[in-house]
Short mmCIF file of C-alpha atoms and ligand atoms in Angstrom, two decimals:
data_model
loop_
_atom_site.label_atom_id
_atom_site.label_comp_id
_atom_site.label_asym_id
_atom_site.label_seq_id
_atom_site.Cartn_x
_atom_site.Cartn_y
_atom_site.Cartn_z
CA MET A 37 -5.37 24.56 -2.70
CA HIS A 38 -4.86 20.79 -3.94
CA SER A 39 -3.12 19.71 -6.94
CA ALA A 40 -5.20 19.65 -10.34
CA SER A 41 -5.23 15.73 -10.01
CA ALA A 42 -7.11 15.67 -6.82
CA PRO A 43 -10.93 14.56 -7.27
CA SER A 44 -13.46 17.08 -6.76
CA ALA A 45 -14.70 17.76 -3.55
CA LEU A 46 -17.45 16.35 -1.45
CA PRO A 47 -20.25 18.19 -0.34
CA SER A 48 -19.71 18.78 3.39
CA VAL A 49 -21.37 17.41 6.57
CA PRO A 50 -23.63 20.13 8.42
CA SER A 51 -21.73 20.84 11.33
CA GLY A 52 -24.76 20.05 13.50
CA ALA A 53 -25.16 16.60 12.53
CA SER A 54 -25.59 14.18 14.96
CA VAL A 55 -22.75 12.00 16.26
CA ARG A 56 -23.04 8.57 15.24
CA LEU A 57 -19.68 6.97 16.94
CA ALA A 58 -18.07 8.13 19.85
CA VAL A 59 -14.64 6.89 21.12
CA LYS A 60 -13.86 7.96 24.25
CA GLU A 61 -10.34 7.63 26.07
CA ILE A 62 -9.14 4.31 24.44
CA SER A 63 -5.88 2.73 25.42
CA LYS A 64 -4.27 -0.27 23.89
CA THR A 65 -0.85 -1.45 24.90
CA PHE A 66 0.94 -4.38 23.48
CA PRO A 67 4.04 -5.74 24.74
CA GLY A 68 6.56 -2.51 24.64
CA VAL A 69 4.30 -0.35 22.65
CA VAL A 70 1.54 1.90 23.68
CA ALA A 71 -0.47 1.87 20.45
CA ASN A 72 -3.31 3.90 21.69
CA ASP A 73 -2.97 6.43 24.59
CA ARG A 74 -6.21 7.74 25.74
CA VAL A 75 -7.92 8.40 22.21
CA THR A 76 -11.06 10.28 21.92
CA LEU A 77 -12.73 11.16 18.76
CA ASP A 78 -16.14 11.18 17.24
CA VAL A 79 -17.85 10.42 14.10
CA ARG A 80 -20.83 11.97 12.45
CA ARG A 81 -23.90 10.52 10.65
CA GLY A 82 -23.01 11.39 7.09
CA GLU A 83 -19.45 12.37 7.67
CA VAL A 84 -16.31 11.15 5.86
CA HIS A 85 -14.01 11.44 8.71
CA ALA A 86 -10.17 10.81 7.49
CA LEU A 87 -7.62 9.56 9.99
CA LEU A 88 -3.88 10.84 9.63
CA GLY A 89 -0.79 9.47 11.13
CA GLU A 90 2.81 8.52 10.96
CA ASN A 91 3.64 4.97 10.15
CA GLY A 92 3.20 3.12 13.63
CA ALA A 93 0.95 5.85 15.17
CA GLY A 94 -1.85 3.58 15.81
CA LYS A 95 -4.49 4.03 13.27
CA THR A 96 -4.89 0.35 12.59
CA THR A 97 -4.84 -0.60 16.05
CA LEU A 98 -7.64 1.85 16.76
CA MET A 99 -9.63 0.23 13.64
CA ASN A 100 -9.27 -3.36 14.96
CA ILE A 101 -10.61 -2.12 18.28
CA LEU A 102 -13.75 -0.68 16.66
CA TYR A 103 -14.04 -3.58 14.66
CA GLY A 104 -13.84 -6.23 17.77
CA ILE A 105 -10.47 -7.71 16.73
CA TYR A 106 -8.84 -6.42 19.60
CA GLN A 107 -10.17 -5.39 23.09
CA PRO A 108 -9.01 -2.07 24.47
CA ASP A 109 -7.51 -2.19 27.53
CA ALA A 110 -9.64 1.14 28.58
CA GLY A 111 -11.97 3.33 27.11
CA GLU A 112 -15.37 3.27 26.14
CA ILE A 113 -17.29 2.85 22.19
CA VAL A 114 -20.37 4.82 22.13
CA ILE A 115 -22.67 4.43 19.04
CA ASP A 116 -25.71 6.27 18.47
CA GLY A 117 -25.69 7.65 22.10
CA ARG A 118 -25.22 3.96 23.85
CA GLU A 119 -22.16 2.59 25.20
CA VAL A 120 -21.51 -0.90 23.35
CA ARG A 121 -19.10 -3.68 23.78
CA VAL A 122 -17.61 -4.79 20.92
CA ARG A 123 -16.07 -8.25 21.67
CA SER A 124 -15.76 -9.49 17.95
CA PRO A 125 -16.32 -8.46 14.41
CA ARG A 126 -19.55 -10.12 14.80
CA ASP A 127 -20.79 -7.57 17.37
CA ALA A 128 -19.16 -4.93 15.40
CA ILE A 129 -21.34 -5.72 12.48
CA ALA A 130 -24.17 -6.14 14.71
CA HIS A 131 -23.87 -2.53 15.78
CA GLY A 132 -23.60 -1.50 12.43
CA VAL A 133 -19.69 -1.43 11.91
CA GLY A 134 -18.02 -2.50 8.83
CA MET A 135 -14.27 -2.73 7.82
CA VAL A 136 -12.35 -3.30 4.65
CA PRO A 137 -8.84 -4.15 6.22
CA GLN A 138 -5.67 -2.91 5.17
CA HIS A 139 -4.65 -6.24 3.72
CA PHE A 140 -7.76 -8.10 2.39
CA LEU A 141 -8.72 -11.67 3.30
CA LEU A 142 -11.00 -12.87 0.59
CA VAL A 143 -11.09 -16.66 -0.07
CA ARG A 144 -9.10 -16.67 -3.40
CA ARG A 145 -10.70 -19.88 -4.94
CA HIS A 146 -14.44 -18.75 -4.30
CA THR A 147 -16.57 -16.49 -6.60
CA VAL A 148 -17.35 -13.25 -5.75
CA ALA A 149 -20.81 -14.05 -4.57
CA GLU A 150 -19.56 -16.93 -2.59
CA ASN A 151 -17.29 -14.63 -0.70
CA VAL A 152 -19.84 -12.26 0.14
CA ALA A 153 -22.42 -14.79 1.05
CA LEU A 154 -19.93 -16.21 3.62
CA GLY A 155 -20.43 -14.37 6.59
CA LEU A 156 -23.77 -13.20 5.85
CA SER A 157 -26.12 -13.69 8.87
CA GLY A 158 -28.51 -16.62 8.59
CA THR A 159 -26.41 -18.58 5.76
CA ARG A 160 -24.77 -21.70 6.73
CA PHE A 161 -22.86 -24.09 4.50
CA LEU A 162 -25.62 -24.31 1.63
CA LEU A 163 -25.18 -20.49 0.38
CA PRO A 164 -28.11 -19.04 -1.00
CA VAL A 165 -25.70 -17.56 -3.85
CA ARG A 166 -28.51 -16.84 -6.27
CA GLY A 167 -30.08 -14.34 -3.86
CA VAL A 168 -26.81 -12.74 -2.79
CA GLU A 169 -25.98 -12.51 -6.57
CA MET A 170 -29.28 -10.10 -6.96
CA GLN A 171 -28.45 -8.27 -3.86
CA ILE A 172 -24.74 -7.77 -5.15
CA ASN A 173 -26.27 -6.27 -8.34
CA ALA A 174 -28.53 -4.01 -6.66
CA PHE A 175 -25.88 -2.93 -4.07
CA ALA A 176 -23.48 -2.20 -7.10
CA ASP A 177 -25.99 -0.27 -9.02
CA ARG A 178 -26.76 2.01 -5.97
CA TYR A 179 -23.27 2.72 -5.01
CA GLY A 180 -21.77 2.81 -8.46
CA LEU A 181 -19.42 -0.40 -7.17
CA ARG A 182 -19.21 -2.62 -10.40
CA VAL A 183 -17.99 -6.17 -9.83
CA ASP A 184 -19.21 -9.53 -11.60
CA PRO A 185 -20.56 -11.62 -8.68
CA HIS A 186 -19.54 -14.82 -10.96
CA ALA A 187 -15.90 -13.98 -11.24
CA ALA A 188 -13.38 -15.99 -8.94
CA VAL A 189 -11.55 -13.75 -6.58
CA TRP A 190 -8.30 -14.73 -7.65
CA HIS A 191 -9.03 -13.28 -11.22
CA LEU A 192 -9.85 -10.10 -9.92
CA SER A 193 -7.51 -6.90 -9.91
CA ILE A 194 -6.80 -5.39 -6.25
CA SER A 195 -9.34 -2.68 -6.86
CA GLU A 196 -11.99 -5.16 -7.65
CA GLN A 197 -11.23 -7.08 -4.74
CA GLN A 198 -11.67 -4.00 -2.75
CA ARG A 199 -14.95 -3.44 -4.10
CA VAL A 200 -15.94 -6.70 -3.14
CA GLU A 201 -14.80 -5.96 0.38
CA ILE A 202 -16.94 -2.93 0.47
CA LEU A 203 -20.13 -4.82 -0.86
CA LYS A 204 -19.52 -7.50 1.80
CA ALA A 205 -19.70 -4.54 4.23
CA LEU A 206 -22.58 -2.61 3.11
CA LEU A 207 -24.35 -5.92 2.42
CA ARG A 208 -24.04 -6.76 6.10
CA GLY A 209 -25.86 -3.50 6.84
CA ALA A 210 -22.79 -1.19 7.68
CA GLU A 211 -23.78 2.16 8.92
CA ILE A 212 -20.13 2.97 9.69
CA LEU A 213 -17.66 1.98 7.03
CA ILE A 214 -13.95 1.88 7.96
CA LEU A 215 -11.69 1.92 5.11
CA ASP A 216 -7.87 1.49 6.16
CA GLU A 217 -5.65 2.81 3.46
CA PRO A 218 -7.99 2.00 0.76
CA THR A 219 -6.11 4.16 -1.84
CA SER A 220 -2.58 2.87 -1.25
CA VAL A 221 -3.45 -0.01 -4.07
CA LEU A 222 -5.34 2.08 -6.31
CA THR A 223 -4.57 4.29 -9.40
CA PRO A 224 -5.40 7.86 -9.06
CA GLN A 225 -8.49 6.86 -11.54
CA GLU A 226 -9.57 3.90 -9.38
CA ALA A 227 -9.37 6.52 -6.35
CA THR A 228 -11.61 8.98 -7.87
CA GLN A 229 -14.27 6.11 -8.52
CA LEU A 230 -13.98 5.12 -4.75
CA PHE A 231 -14.52 8.92 -3.52
CA GLY A 232 -17.79 8.61 -5.81
CA VAL A 233 -18.91 5.45 -3.59
CA LEU A 234 -17.95 7.54 -0.65
CA ARG A 235 -20.31 10.46 -1.83
CA ARG A 236 -23.10 8.17 -2.50
CA MET A 237 -22.60 6.46 1.13
CA LYS A 238 -22.77 10.12 2.73
CA GLU A 239 -25.93 10.74 0.98
CA GLU A 240 -27.51 8.12 2.53
CA GLY A 241 -26.36 9.13 6.02
CA LYS A 242 -23.74 6.64 6.29
CA SER A 243 -20.34 7.56 8.13
CA VAL A 244 -16.85 6.70 6.93
CA ILE A 245 -13.60 6.39 8.43
CA PHE A 246 -10.90 6.70 6.03
CA ILE A 247 -7.15 6.56 6.64
CA THR A 248 -4.81 7.40 4.05
CA HIS A 249 -1.19 9.14 3.76
CA LYS A 250 -2.16 11.20 0.80
CA LEU A 251 -2.62 14.65 2.15
CA ASP A 252 -4.60 15.50 -1.55
CA GLU A 253 -7.09 12.77 -0.74
CA VAL A 254 -7.61 14.09 3.12
CA LEU A 255 -8.45 17.42 1.53
CA ALA A 256 -10.64 16.10 -1.60
CA ALA A 257 -12.64 13.41 0.16
CA ALA A 258 -12.83 13.99 3.94
CA ASP A 259 -15.33 16.25 5.85
CA ARG A 260 -13.02 16.51 9.04
CA VAL A 261 -9.45 14.78 9.75
CA THR A 262 -8.11 13.66 12.88
CA VAL A 263 -4.48 13.36 13.31
CA MET A 264 -2.69 10.98 15.39
CA ARG A 265 0.99 10.72 16.60
CA LYS A 266 2.45 8.20 18.85
CA GLY A 267 -0.96 6.60 19.86
CA ARG A 268 -2.73 10.02 20.65
CA VAL A 269 -4.86 12.31 19.25
CA ILE A 270 -3.37 15.81 18.37
CA ASP A 271 -6.37 17.00 17.01
CA THR A 272 -9.41 16.88 14.94
CA VAL A 273 -9.81 19.78 12.61
CA PRO A 274 -12.67 20.31 9.69
CA VAL A 275 -10.86 19.82 6.39
CA GLY A 276 -12.23 23.27 4.99
CA MET A 277 -9.84 24.91 7.63
CA ALA A 278 -6.74 22.81 6.91
CA SER A 279 -3.79 23.11 4.64
CA LYS A 280 -1.36 20.42 3.66
CA PRO A 281 1.69 21.78 5.27
CA GLN A 282 -0.50 22.37 8.57
CA LEU A 283 -1.43 18.61 8.20
CA ALA A 284 1.81 17.43 7.67
CA ARG A 285 3.37 19.65 10.82
CA MET A 286 0.58 18.06 13.16
CA MET A 287 1.51 14.70 12.00
CA VAL A 288 5.29 14.58 12.47
CA GLY A 289 5.45 17.53 15.14
CA HIS A 290 7.48 20.20 13.12
CA ASP A 291 7.84 21.69 9.79
CA VAL A 292 8.74 19.71 6.97
CA ASP A 293 10.27 20.54 3.62
CA PHE A 294 9.79 18.18 0.90
CA GLN A 295 11.93 20.15 -1.47
CA LEU A 296 14.49 17.07 -3.17
CA PRO A 297 17.84 18.07 -4.05
CA ALA A 298 18.49 19.18 -7.39
CA ARG A 299 19.08 16.65 -10.37
CA ARG A 300 23.00 15.93 -11.33
CA PRO A 301 23.62 15.57 -14.94
CA GLY A 302 25.48 12.64 -16.22
CA THR A 303 24.74 9.03 -16.61
CA GLY A 304 27.11 6.21 -16.49
CA ALA A 305 27.49 2.88 -18.34
CA PRO A 306 24.31 0.61 -18.85
CA ALA A 307 23.18 -1.49 -16.01
CA LEU A 308 19.92 -2.89 -17.38
CA VAL A 309 19.84 -3.70 -21.09
CA VAL A 310 16.37 -5.15 -22.36
CA GLU A 311 15.77 -6.28 -25.59
CA ASP A 312 12.61 -7.34 -27.22
CA LEU A 313 11.09 -8.60 -24.21
CA TRP A 314 7.93 -10.81 -24.23
CA VAL A 315 6.33 -11.82 -21.17
CA GLN A 316 3.20 -13.86 -20.28
CA GLY A 317 0.66 -12.91 -17.92
CA ASP A 318 -1.50 -15.28 -15.36
CA ARG A 319 -3.88 -15.85 -18.20
CA GLY A 320 -1.42 -17.35 -20.72
CA LEU A 321 -1.53 -14.21 -22.93
CA PRO A 322 1.50 -12.03 -23.84
CA VAL A 323 1.19 -8.94 -21.44
CA VAL A 324 4.81 -7.70 -21.90
CA ARG A 325 5.17 -7.23 -26.09
CA GLY A 326 8.36 -6.51 -27.12
CA VAL A 327 9.88 -3.96 -24.53
CA SER A 328 13.05 -2.76 -25.14
CA PHE A 329 15.04 -0.14 -23.09
CA VAL A 330 18.52 0.73 -21.75
CA LEU A 331 18.80 2.12 -18.27
CA HIS A 332 22.22 3.38 -17.12
CA ARG A 333 24.20 3.77 -13.88
CA GLN A 334 23.57 7.08 -12.07
CA GLU A 335 20.47 7.11 -13.49
CA ILE A 336 16.43 6.65 -12.37
CA LEU A 337 14.22 5.39 -15.19
CA GLY A 338 10.75 6.01 -14.28
CA ILE A 339 8.14 3.50 -15.60
CA ALA A 340 4.48 5.26 -15.87
CA GLY A 341 1.29 3.70 -16.71
CA VAL A 342 -2.15 2.78 -15.21
CA ALA A 343 -2.06 -0.43 -13.49
CA GLY A 344 -2.47 -3.68 -15.55
CA ASN A 345 -0.70 -2.43 -18.77
CA GLY A 346 2.29 -4.94 -17.87
CA GLN A 347 4.36 -3.25 -15.40
CA ARG A 348 3.81 -6.00 -12.91
CA GLU A 349 4.87 -8.80 -15.25
CA LEU A 350 7.98 -6.70 -16.57
CA VAL A 351 9.13 -6.30 -13.09
CA GLU A 352 8.41 -10.24 -12.37
CA ALA A 353 10.51 -10.94 -15.42
CA LEU A 354 13.27 -8.82 -14.58
CA THR A 355 13.72 -10.20 -11.28
CA GLY A 356 13.48 -13.64 -12.18
CA LEU A 357 9.79 -14.28 -10.68
CA ARG A 358 8.51 -14.79 -14.08
CA ARG A 359 9.55 -16.78 -17.22
CA VAL A 360 11.00 -14.71 -20.16
CA GLU A 361 9.15 -16.01 -23.33
CA ARG A 362 11.01 -14.20 -25.65
CA GLY A 363 14.07 -11.47 -25.72
CA ARG A 364 16.94 -10.97 -23.66
CA VAL A 365 17.83 -9.19 -20.34
CA THR A 366 20.98 -8.24 -19.67
CA ALA A 367 21.94 -6.95 -15.62
CA LEU A 368 25.04 -5.79 -14.89
CA ASP A 369 26.72 -7.25 -17.83
CA ARG A 370 25.55 -10.74 -17.61
CA ASP A 371 22.80 -12.44 -19.40
CA VAL A 372 20.08 -12.98 -16.76
CA SER A 373 17.32 -13.90 -18.99
CA ARG A 374 17.10 -17.25 -17.28
CA TRP A 375 17.99 -16.37 -13.77
CA SER A 376 16.31 -17.13 -10.49
CA PRO A 377 15.25 -14.70 -8.11
CA ARG A 378 18.11 -15.92 -5.66
CA THR A 379 20.90 -15.51 -8.36
CA MET A 380 19.65 -11.97 -9.09
CA SER A 381 19.67 -10.79 -5.55
CA LYS A 382 23.23 -12.39 -5.11
CA MET A 383 24.66 -10.61 -7.76
CA GLY A 384 23.78 -7.26 -6.21
CA VAL A 385 20.08 -6.72 -7.73
CA ALA A 386 17.85 -5.23 -5.18
CA HIS A 387 13.96 -5.97 -5.80
CA ILE A 388 11.22 -3.88 -3.85
CA PRO A 389 8.17 -5.93 -4.72
CA GLU A 390 4.63 -4.76 -5.46
CA GLU A 391 2.91 -6.95 -2.75
CA ARG A 392 4.87 -6.48 0.36
CA ILE A 393 3.10 -9.05 2.42
CA ARG A 394 2.96 -11.92 -0.16
CA MET A 395 6.64 -11.30 -1.67
CA GLY A 396 8.50 -9.08 0.51
CA ILE A 397 8.54 -10.83 3.96
CA VAL A 398 7.99 -13.83 5.64
CA PRO A 399 5.31 -12.82 7.95
CA PRO A 400 5.66 -15.29 11.05
CA MET A 401 9.62 -14.83 10.93
CA SER A 402 11.35 -12.39 13.16
CA VAL A 403 12.50 -8.94 12.12
CA THR A 404 16.20 -10.14 12.32
CA GLU A 405 15.33 -13.32 10.10
CA ASN A 406 13.68 -10.95 7.66
CA ALA A 407 16.39 -8.42 7.45
CA ILE A 408 18.96 -11.13 6.35
CA LEU A 409 16.33 -13.08 4.33
CA ARG A 410 18.58 -12.85 1.36
CA ARG A 411 21.91 -13.37 2.87
CA TYR A 412 21.36 -15.80 5.54
CA GLU A 413 24.07 -18.49 3.90
CA GLU A 414 26.61 -15.66 3.71
CA PRO A 415 29.25 -14.46 6.12
CA PRO A 416 28.80 -12.94 8.66
CA PHE A 417 25.38 -14.28 9.01
CA SER A 418 26.34 -18.00 8.62
CA ARG A 419 29.00 -19.98 10.36
CA GLY A 420 29.10 -23.51 8.73
CA PRO A 421 25.79 -24.64 8.66
CA LEU A 422 24.52 -22.50 11.55
CA MET A 423 23.12 -19.14 11.42
CA ASP A 424 25.10 -16.45 13.52
CA TYR A 425 22.50 -14.97 15.59
CA VAL A 426 24.64 -12.44 17.24
CA SER A 427 25.86 -10.61 14.13
CA ALA A 428 22.39 -10.99 12.31
CA THR A 429 20.64 -9.31 15.52
CA ARG A 430 23.39 -6.86 15.21
CA PHE A 431 22.59 -5.95 11.41
CA ALA A 432 18.80 -6.05 12.28
CA GLN A 433 19.24 -3.35 14.97
CA GLN A 434 21.46 -1.23 12.59
CA LEU A 435 18.73 -1.41 10.24
CA ILE A 436 16.23 -0.55 12.50
CA VAL A 437 17.87 2.35 13.62
CA GLU A 438 18.81 3.66 10.39
CA TYR A 439 15.44 3.34 8.86
CA SER A 440 13.38 4.02 12.27
CA ILE A 441 11.65 0.81 11.86
CA GLN A 442 9.27 0.71 14.66
CA THR A 443 9.54 -2.69 16.44
CA PRO A 444 9.42 -3.52 20.06
CA SER A 445 12.50 -5.69 19.52
CA PRO A 446 14.62 -7.40 16.47
CA ARG A 447 12.56 -10.74 17.80
CA THR A 448 9.42 -9.70 17.00
CA PRO A 449 7.61 -11.38 14.23
CA ALA A 450 7.41 -9.35 11.09
CA ARG A 451 3.62 -9.75 11.05
CA LEU A 452 3.23 -7.75 14.09
CA LEU A 453 4.77 -4.43 12.48
CA SER A 454 2.38 -1.97 11.23
CA GLY A 455 1.74 -1.68 7.27
CA GLY A 456 4.27 1.06 6.59
CA ASN A 457 6.95 -0.41 8.99
CA ILE A 458 6.92 -3.68 7.22
CA GLN A 459 7.51 -1.53 3.88
CA LYS A 460 10.58 -0.08 5.89
CA LEU A 461 11.91 -3.20 6.66
CA ILE A 462 11.89 -4.42 3.00
CA LEU A 463 13.49 -1.27 1.92
CA ALA A 464 16.16 -1.38 4.65
CA ARG A 465 16.95 -5.01 3.45
CA GLU A 466 17.12 -4.28 -0.09
CA LEU A 467 18.72 -1.04 -0.08
CA SER A 468 21.36 -1.35 2.96
CA HIS A 469 23.87 -3.70 0.80
CA ARG A 470 24.30 -0.81 -1.47
CA PRO A 471 22.92 -2.64 -4.71
CA ASP A 472 24.02 -1.72 -8.19
CA LEU A 473 20.60 -1.84 -9.85
CA ILE A 474 17.47 -1.49 -7.79
CA ILE A 475 13.93 -2.63 -9.29
CA ALA A 476 11.52 -0.92 -7.16
CA ALA A 477 7.89 -1.16 -7.68
CA HIS A 478 5.67 1.42 -5.49
CA PRO A 479 8.74 1.90 -3.26
CA THR A 480 6.63 4.07 -1.14
CA TYR A 481 3.49 2.40 -1.07
CA GLY A 482 1.81 2.89 2.46
CA LEU A 483 4.35 5.20 3.79
CA ASP A 484 3.62 8.42 5.66
CA VAL A 485 4.97 11.73 4.26
CA SER A 486 8.04 11.91 6.12
CA THR A 487 9.05 8.41 5.38
CA THR A 488 8.10 8.91 1.50
CA ASP A 489 10.49 11.62 1.39
CA ARG A 490 13.30 9.91 3.27
CA ILE A 491 13.03 7.22 0.96
CA HIS A 492 13.04 9.40 -2.02
CA ARG A 493 16.10 11.04 -1.02
CA LEU A 494 17.83 7.72 -0.43
CA LEU A 495 16.82 6.37 -4.08
CA LEU A 496 18.60 9.81 -5.34
CA GLN A 497 21.45 9.28 -3.11
CA ARG A 498 21.88 5.51 -4.57
CA ARG A 499 21.67 6.99 -7.97
CA ASP A 500 24.26 9.52 -7.30
CA ASP A 501 26.28 6.80 -5.81
CA CYS A 502 26.45 5.11 -9.36
CA ALA A 503 23.53 2.55 -9.00
CA ALA A 504 20.76 2.27 -11.48
CA VAL A 505 17.39 2.44 -10.57
CA LEU A 506 14.15 1.31 -12.23
CA LEU A 507 11.06 2.73 -10.57
CA VAL A 508 7.92 1.87 -11.17
CA SER A 509 4.91 3.83 -9.99
CA GLU A 510 1.51 4.78 -10.85
CA ASP A 511 2.06 7.97 -8.72
CA LEU A 512 3.31 10.35 -11.81
CA ASP A 513 4.45 13.10 -9.11
CA GLU A 514 6.54 10.52 -7.55
CA ILE A 515 7.90 9.81 -11.07
CA ARG A 516 8.39 13.14 -12.06
CA ALA A 517 10.20 14.25 -8.83
CA LEU A 518 12.45 11.25 -8.69
CA ALA A 519 13.02 9.91 -12.59
CA ASP A 520 15.68 11.34 -14.88
CA ARG A 521 13.71 9.81 -17.89
CA ILE A 522 10.00 8.24 -18.05
CA GLY A 523 8.80 5.48 -19.97
CA VAL A 524 5.44 5.01 -20.22
CA MET A 525 3.62 1.42 -20.92
CA TYR A 526 0.63 0.95 -22.35
CA GLY A 527 -1.07 -2.21 -23.40
CA GLY A 528 2.01 -4.09 -22.68
CA GLU A 529 4.35 -1.96 -25.04
CA LEU A 530 6.65 0.63 -23.76
CA VAL A 531 5.00 3.23 -25.73
CA ALA A 532 7.44 6.12 -25.19
CA VAL A 533 10.33 7.23 -23.14
CA VAL A 534 10.19 10.84 -22.56
CA PRO A 535 12.73 13.52 -20.72
CA ALA A 536 12.17 14.01 -17.25
CA GLY A 537 10.78 17.64 -17.51
CA THR A 538 7.90 16.45 -19.63
CA ASP A 539 4.66 17.99 -18.53
CA ARG A 540 2.09 16.12 -16.60
CA GLU A 541 -0.53 16.19 -19.46
CA THR A 542 1.51 14.58 -21.81
CA VAL A 543 2.79 11.98 -19.72
CA GLY A 544 -0.99 11.37 -18.72
CA LEU A 545 -2.39 11.15 -22.53
CA LEU A 546 0.40 8.54 -23.31
CA MET A 547 -0.67 6.57 -20.16
CA ALA A 548 -4.22 6.52 -21.65
CA GLY A 549 -2.89 5.17 -25.11
CA GLN A 550 -2.57 8.29 -27.44
CA ARG A 551 0.21 8.81 -29.38
CA VAL A 552 1.55 12.41 -28.63
N1 ATP B 247 -0.82 -7.50 17.37
C1 ATP B 247 0.08 -6.58 17.79
N2 ATP B 247 1.22 -7.00 18.56
C2 ATP B 247 2.15 -6.28 18.80
N3 ATP B 247 2.30 -5.22 18.64
C3 ATP B 247 1.39 -4.85 17.65
C4 ATP B 247 0.35 -5.17 17.14
N4 ATP B 247 -0.58 -4.75 16.47
C5 ATP B 247 0.00 -3.55 16.35
N5 ATP B 247 1.02 -3.31 17.07
C6 ATP B 247 2.16 -2.03 17.33
O1 ATP B 247 1.26 -1.07 17.57
C7 ATP B 247 1.82 -0.07 17.02
C8 ATP B 247 0.72 0.87 16.08
O2 ATP B 247 0.68 -0.05 15.00
P1 ATP B 247 -0.55 0.40 13.86
O3 ATP B 247 -0.90 -0.50 13.08
O4 ATP B 247 -1.88 0.41 14.71
O5 ATP B 247 0.04 1.75 13.28
P2 ATP B 247 -0.62 2.62 12.03
O6 ATP B 247 -1.02 3.84 12.31
O7 ATP B 247 -1.44 1.60 11.40
O8 ATP B 247 0.69 2.49 10.97
P3 ATP B 247 0.81 2.33 9.41
O9 ATP B 247 0.45 3.69 8.92
O10 ATP B 247 2.13 1.96 8.87
O11 ATP B 247 -0.03 1.27 9.05
C9 ATP B 247 3.18 -0.13 16.02
O12 ATP B 247 4.26 -0.05 16.99
C10 ATP B 247 2.91 -1.95 15.88
O13 ATP B 247 4.06 -2.54 15.76
MG1 MG B 248 -2.11 0.76 9.65
#
């Protein structure tokens, strides 16, 4: 059985349904890595097929091959019984394959309609935006994908941007839709909505390949699941016959025990004191409204809330990325209300940002350079004006081992790592120097189940070592597992701080803006 929060099951695919897409013996090697090793699987008409596997298992690579971004070294792709060559995304679209990538690629200054029109066949520079708007509205109704065609993309939330990507694929005639970790960036409510969209696609006989790290979602939304490990397919099983422990075992190759160590009582001195904090959002309105709290050493304070209730701006203000309009922030006994992110990190404040690609790494720089990003001017990494590559590389190598970061070498550009491995690199950099204060937004976003478990243990260990942790997450289970106290944000206010043992329903009601 899956947990009460999991969305309702979809009608299952008839087992005799015809095969729409077959992948046969696909292999792909990058310098130093076998990303796909003779991968074979099939996807049926009207099926939601989940793809599960550890970080770096080769899921995104396989999808990039199906979408024509990479060419396989060997193997075949068969669509509707015919072998096809997919040399580019254009070919993929012509064969009815659409993809919503792990990291979106929308043009931020354009409107929704303009983004959708770009790349529709037959459109050139004079975009028939009017017609596209009508089509968007028609598809939006048909699939329950609400978006405003006139809105500029940079104004949209992540989930709205995702809906635009899905619409774009559907309007281009996708019969097989690939969604690469669509729910990592969604709140549970938004994920439920997305599963409704998938249900409608199934009803129309479309096929969906759906990558996720959340086992509950596999059980709730998929008909069959294929598990990959180290580039290979381990097995494909009907979801009706799968259990969470079994899927976890298939994924990592051994039994997994996710029981976290017991809580240790007692807290230390205040590490972060926030007094009547006011912060403006991107549109110039106050989105953090008079927030006050105290976070102690040896304590994890969870901040729960539905996305868009001021948590992001709160974190940005606390880490120096956004201006404090009013109020005061005292971190590690110093008034940091006006400090820059650089000075904050120098002082021993770790920040795990929400947007890992934009804020967490410098994509073209190497793993080594990213590993010392915050400390390149300090010994032992600098010698006078020069960087000491030997000690920097040694340090990076240490992190690679300690955090099991999969990379061919420390010289590899960070952008070539898999999504989860990028996240591990950020966590390694931020947590390795034993910070006194850790401000973590969605720290396990995009991590597989066993890595998530390791990061949870690490955060608990840092807490026991006397650090203070502010944990912002939309995953209530994560917050309930780790936090000593739970603060709930709603409408920019910290509406309540409740003890860790508070039941899910109460926290859920507070998140929905009800006073309890
Ligand atoms: N363009 C590339 N150049 C070099 N190596 C690559 C490239 N793309 C992927 N890789 C490597 O291939 C392996 C598989 O990566 P992939 O992105 O397919 O993993 P994944 O299963 O999607 O993982 P995650 O869950 O972390 O997203 C990784 O070791 C990755 O570093
Ligand atoms: Mg991936």
